[in-house]
Amino acid sequence: MTKYLGYEPNYYDYRIQSISCTACYGYNYTAWSYWFLQSEILTALNVCGDAGVDAFAGSAGGCISMGAFDSMDTFDYSGALARTLEAGVPVTLYYGKTDTACDYVGGMAMASSLEWSGKDKFNAQALRPLEISGVEAGQLKSYGGLTFIQVENAGHMVPLDQPAASAAAMLSILEQL
């Protein structure tokens, strides 16, 4: 891909060049990481103790080093999502279409393979346009509490790249509660 694009693509959004700096993980998180450390933000998010500093200060970029915490992970995440749906709790999965870390094709494959009572009807649904103010911002399909959204012109940071589409994803959950 580097040869085709002419630059080393960002792992989280292939449209932009990957960068390196102290507070970078392909993106420069410095400005918004310090926003999260404001006392009113920490209070509003109910962040306890130094958790905000651990996650966002300096070069953390929202990540907390936990070593190989999941290297031997055998948890059945798909099973947990299926049980969540069976319990009547809505699940929304949304992906930026230019993200290579969490790609939308794999997300759709995972959503389509969940073993729950609505699987066949969810899979029978066609993708339809996600329109925001008359503009197609992505595509979605939904059935029985499971909503899948793929967002155009967005990478891993959908809320930064396409805030209106991100808000639509959150509303898809809230409207079902």
mmCIF file of C-alpha atoms in Angstrom, residues 14-158:
data_model
loop_
_atom_site.group_PDB
_atom_site.id
_atom_site.type_symbol
_atom_site.label_atom_id
_atom_site.label_comp_id
_atom_site.label_asym_id
_atom_site.label_seq_id
_atom_site.Cartn_x
_atom_site.Cartn_y
_atom_site.Cartn_z
ATOM 1 C CA TYR A 14 -5.022 4.973 5.491
ATOM 2 C CA ARG A 15 -5.927 8.364 3.996
ATOM 3 C CA ILE A 16 -3.341 10.113 6.146
ATOM 4 C CA GLN A 17 0.378 9.656 6.565
ATOM 5 C CA SER A 18 1.519 7.967 9.733
ATOM 6 C CA ILE A 19 3.466 10.270 12.052
ATOM 7 C CA SER A 20 5.814 9.676 14.942
ATOM 8 C CA CYS A 21 6.079 11.788 18.066
ATOM 9 C CA THR A 22 6.033 11.329 21.829
ATOM 10 C CA ALA A 23 2.233 11.439 22.076
ATOM 11 C CA CYS A 24 1.506 9.696 18.795
ATOM 12 C CA TYR A 25 0.022 6.395 17.812
ATOM 13 C CA GLY A 26 -0.124 7.302 14.150
ATOM 14 C CA TYR A 27 -2.165 10.366 15.169
ATOM 15 C CA ASN A 28 -1.011 13.263 17.346
ATOM 16 C CA TYR A 29 -3.262 12.971 20.411
ATOM 17 C CA THR A 30 -1.568 15.715 22.447
ATOM 18 C CA ALA A 31 -4.243 18.436 22.212
ATOM 19 C CA TRP A 32 -7.267 16.330 23.019
ATOM 20 C CA SER A 33 -5.444 14.187 25.580
ATOM 21 C CA TYR A 34 -4.842 17.277 27.689
ATOM 22 C CA TRP A 35 -8.486 18.296 27.215
ATOM 23 C CA PHE A 36 -9.445 15.082 29.027
ATOM 24 C CA LEU A 37 -7.326 16.139 32.026
ATOM 25 C CA GLN A 38 -9.315 19.293 32.764
ATOM 26 C CA SER A 39 -10.904 19.013 36.199
ATOM 27 C CA GLU A 40 -14.448 19.662 34.897
ATOM 28 C CA ILE A 41 -14.040 16.909 32.279
ATOM 29 C CA LEU A 42 -12.667 14.421 34.818
ATOM 30 C CA THR A 43 -15.603 15.239 37.115
ATOM 31 C CA ALA A 44 -18.191 14.967 34.332
ATOM 32 C CA LEU A 45 -16.791 11.576 33.296
ATOM 33 C CA ASN A 46 -16.570 10.429 36.929
ATOM 34 C CA VAL A 47 -12.893 9.504 36.536
ATOM 35 C CA CYS A 48 -11.479 8.141 39.775
ATOM 36 C CA GLY A 49 -8.075 8.954 41.224
ATOM 37 C CA ASP A 50 -5.224 9.166 38.743
ATOM 38 C CA ALA A 51 -6.923 7.081 36.052
ATOM 39 C CA GLY A 52 -7.186 10.106 33.754
ATOM 40 C CA VAL A 53 -3.527 10.973 34.194
ATOM 41 C CA ASP A 54 -2.531 7.358 33.581
ATOM 42 C CA ALA A 55 -4.567 7.274 30.363
ATOM 43 C CA PHE A 56 -4.057 10.748 28.918
ATOM 44 C CA ALA A 57 -1.090 12.629 30.419
ATOM 45 C CA GLY A 58 1.871 13.411 28.232
ATOM 46 C CA SER A 59 2.305 10.596 25.759
ATOM 47 C CA ALA A 60 -0.359 8.119 26.864
ATOM 48 C CA GLY A 61 -2.779 8.962 24.023
ATOM 49 C CA GLY A 62 -5.657 7.270 25.866
ATOM 50 C CA CYS A 63 -3.764 4.016 26.249
ATOM 51 C CA ILE A 64 -2.764 2.361 29.490
ATOM 52 C CA SER A 65 0.089 -0.097 29.302
ATOM 53 C CA MET A 66 -1.144 -3.407 30.648
ATOM 54 C CA GLY A 67 1.545 -5.637 29.206
ATOM 55 C CA ALA A 68 0.262 -8.822 27.669
ATOM 56 C CA PHE A 69 -3.032 -8.725 29.599
ATOM 57 C CA ASP A 70 -4.952 -10.431 26.814
ATOM 58 C CA SER A 71 -2.257 -12.601 25.282
ATOM 59 C CA MET A 72 -3.917 -15.783 26.574
ATOM 60 C CA ASP A 73 -7.468 -14.424 26.309
ATOM 61 C CA THR A 74 -10.086 -17.101 25.653
ATOM 62 C CA PHE A 75 -13.158 -14.970 26.374
ATOM 63 C CA ASP A 76 -15.996 -15.523 23.888
ATOM 64 C CA TYR A 77 -16.668 -11.929 22.822
ATOM 65 C CA SER A 78 -19.078 -12.906 20.034
ATOM 66 C CA GLY A 79 -20.972 -15.124 22.462
ATOM 67 C CA ALA A 80 -21.187 -12.234 24.928
ATOM 68 C CA LEU A 81 -22.621 -9.973 22.227
ATOM 69 C CA ALA A 82 -25.156 -12.659 21.258
ATOM 70 C CA ARG A 83 -26.219 -13.085 24.909
ATOM 71 C CA THR A 84 -26.512 -9.301 25.207
ATOM 72 C CA LEU A 85 -28.855 -9.213 22.212
ATOM 73 C CA GLU A 86 -30.905 -12.140 23.581
ATOM 74 C CA ALA A 87 -31.273 -10.202 26.840
ATOM 75 C CA GLY A 88 -32.876 -7.354 24.885
ATOM 76 C CA VAL A 89 -29.951 -4.945 25.191
ATOM 77 C CA PRO A 90 -29.313 -3.077 21.928
ATOM 78 C CA VAL A 91 -25.872 -3.392 20.334
ATOM 79 C CA THR A 92 -24.498 -0.918 17.801
ATOM 80 C CA LEU A 93 -21.254 -1.590 15.955
ATOM 81 C CA TYR A 94 -19.819 1.256 13.922
ATOM 82 C CA TYR A 95 -16.702 1.424 11.796
ATOM 83 C CA GLY A 96 -14.893 4.054 9.783
ATOM 84 C CA LYS A 97 -14.364 2.732 6.265
ATOM 85 C CA THR A 98 -10.731 3.913 6.055
ATOM 86 C CA ASP A 99 -9.649 2.210 9.306
ATOM 87 C CA THR A 100 -7.327 -0.733 8.766
ATOM 88 C CA ALA A 101 -6.984 -1.553 12.491
ATOM 89 C CA CYS A 102 -10.694 -2.327 12.956
ATOM 90 C CA ASP A 103 -11.926 -2.672 9.415
ATOM 91 C CA TYR A 104 -15.587 -2.552 8.488
ATOM 92 C CA VAL A 105 -15.447 -5.708 6.365
ATOM 93 C CA GLY A 106 -14.343 -7.754 9.366
ATOM 94 C CA GLY A 107 -16.906 -5.947 11.501
ATOM 95 C CA MET A 108 -19.704 -6.945 9.145
ATOM 96 C CA ALA A 109 -18.437 -10.541 9.071
ATOM 97 C CA MET A 110 -18.465 -10.627 12.866
ATOM 98 C CA ALA A 111 -21.942 -9.051 13.124
ATOM 99 C CA SER A 112 -23.302 -11.480 10.541
ATOM 100 C CA SER A 113 -21.890 -14.487 12.354
ATOM 101 C CA LEU A 114 -23.317 -13.767 15.828
ATOM 102 C CA GLU A 115 -25.336 -16.766 16.985
ATOM 103 C CA TRP A 116 -28.589 -15.245 18.252
ATOM 104 C CA SER A 117 -32.278 -15.600 17.475
ATOM 105 C CA GLY A 118 -32.271 -12.600 15.087
ATOM 106 C CA LYS A 119 -29.264 -13.731 13.039
ATOM 107 C CA ASP A 120 -31.133 -14.805 9.906
ATOM 108 C CA LYS A 121 -33.354 -11.713 9.824
ATOM 109 C CA PHE A 122 -30.390 -9.397 10.480
ATOM 110 C CA ASN A 123 -28.452 -11.055 7.659
ATOM 111 C CA ALA A 124 -31.436 -10.746 5.318
ATOM 112 C CA GLN A 125 -31.435 -6.956 5.721
ATOM 113 C CA ALA A 126 -29.738 -4.986 2.968
ATOM 114 C CA LEU A 127 -27.378 -2.150 3.751
ATOM 115 C CA ARG A 128 -29.229 1.118 3.360
ATOM 116 C CA PRO A 129 -27.923 4.682 3.256
ATOM 117 C CA LEU A 130 -27.218 6.506 6.510
ATOM 118 C CA GLU A 131 -28.301 9.988 5.535
ATOM 119 C CA ILE A 132 -27.474 13.058 7.566
ATOM 120 C CA SER A 133 -28.881 16.367 6.355
ATOM 121 C CA GLY A 134 -29.583 14.811 2.965
ATOM 122 C CA VAL A 135 -26.027 13.519 2.480
ATOM 123 C CA GLU A 136 -25.064 9.848 2.585
ATOM 124 C CA ALA A 137 -22.628 9.598 5.489
ATOM 125 C CA GLY A 138 -22.407 5.816 5.407
ATOM 126 C CA GLN A 139 -24.511 2.702 5.302
ATOM 127 C CA LEU A 140 -26.322 0.713 7.953
ATOM 128 C CA LYS A 141 -28.381 -2.357 8.581
ATOM 129 C CA SER A 142 -30.388 -3.120 11.665
ATOM 130 C CA TYR A 143 -32.674 -5.747 13.065
ATOM 131 C CA GLY A 144 -33.846 -6.792 16.514
ATOM 132 C CA GLY A 145 -31.465 -4.626 18.513
ATOM 133 C CA LEU A 146 -28.350 -5.190 16.390
ATOM 134 C CA THR A 147 -27.247 -2.203 14.316
ATOM 135 C CA PHE A 148 -24.197 -2.164 12.057
ATOM 136 C CA ILE A 149 -22.961 1.158 10.657
ATOM 137 C CA GLN A 150 -20.086 1.775 8.244
ATOM 138 C CA VAL A 151 -19.097 5.434 8.028
ATOM 139 C CA GLU A 152 -17.737 7.071 4.881
ATOM 140 C CA ASN A 153 -14.668 9.335 5.092
ATOM 141 C CA ALA A 154 -13.762 8.142 8.584
ATOM 142 C CA GLY A 155 -10.989 6.105 10.080
ATOM 143 C CA HIS A 156 -10.616 4.729 13.610
ATOM 144 C CA MET A 157 -11.534 8.102 15.079
ATOM 145 C CA VAL A 158 -15.085 8.284 13.716
#
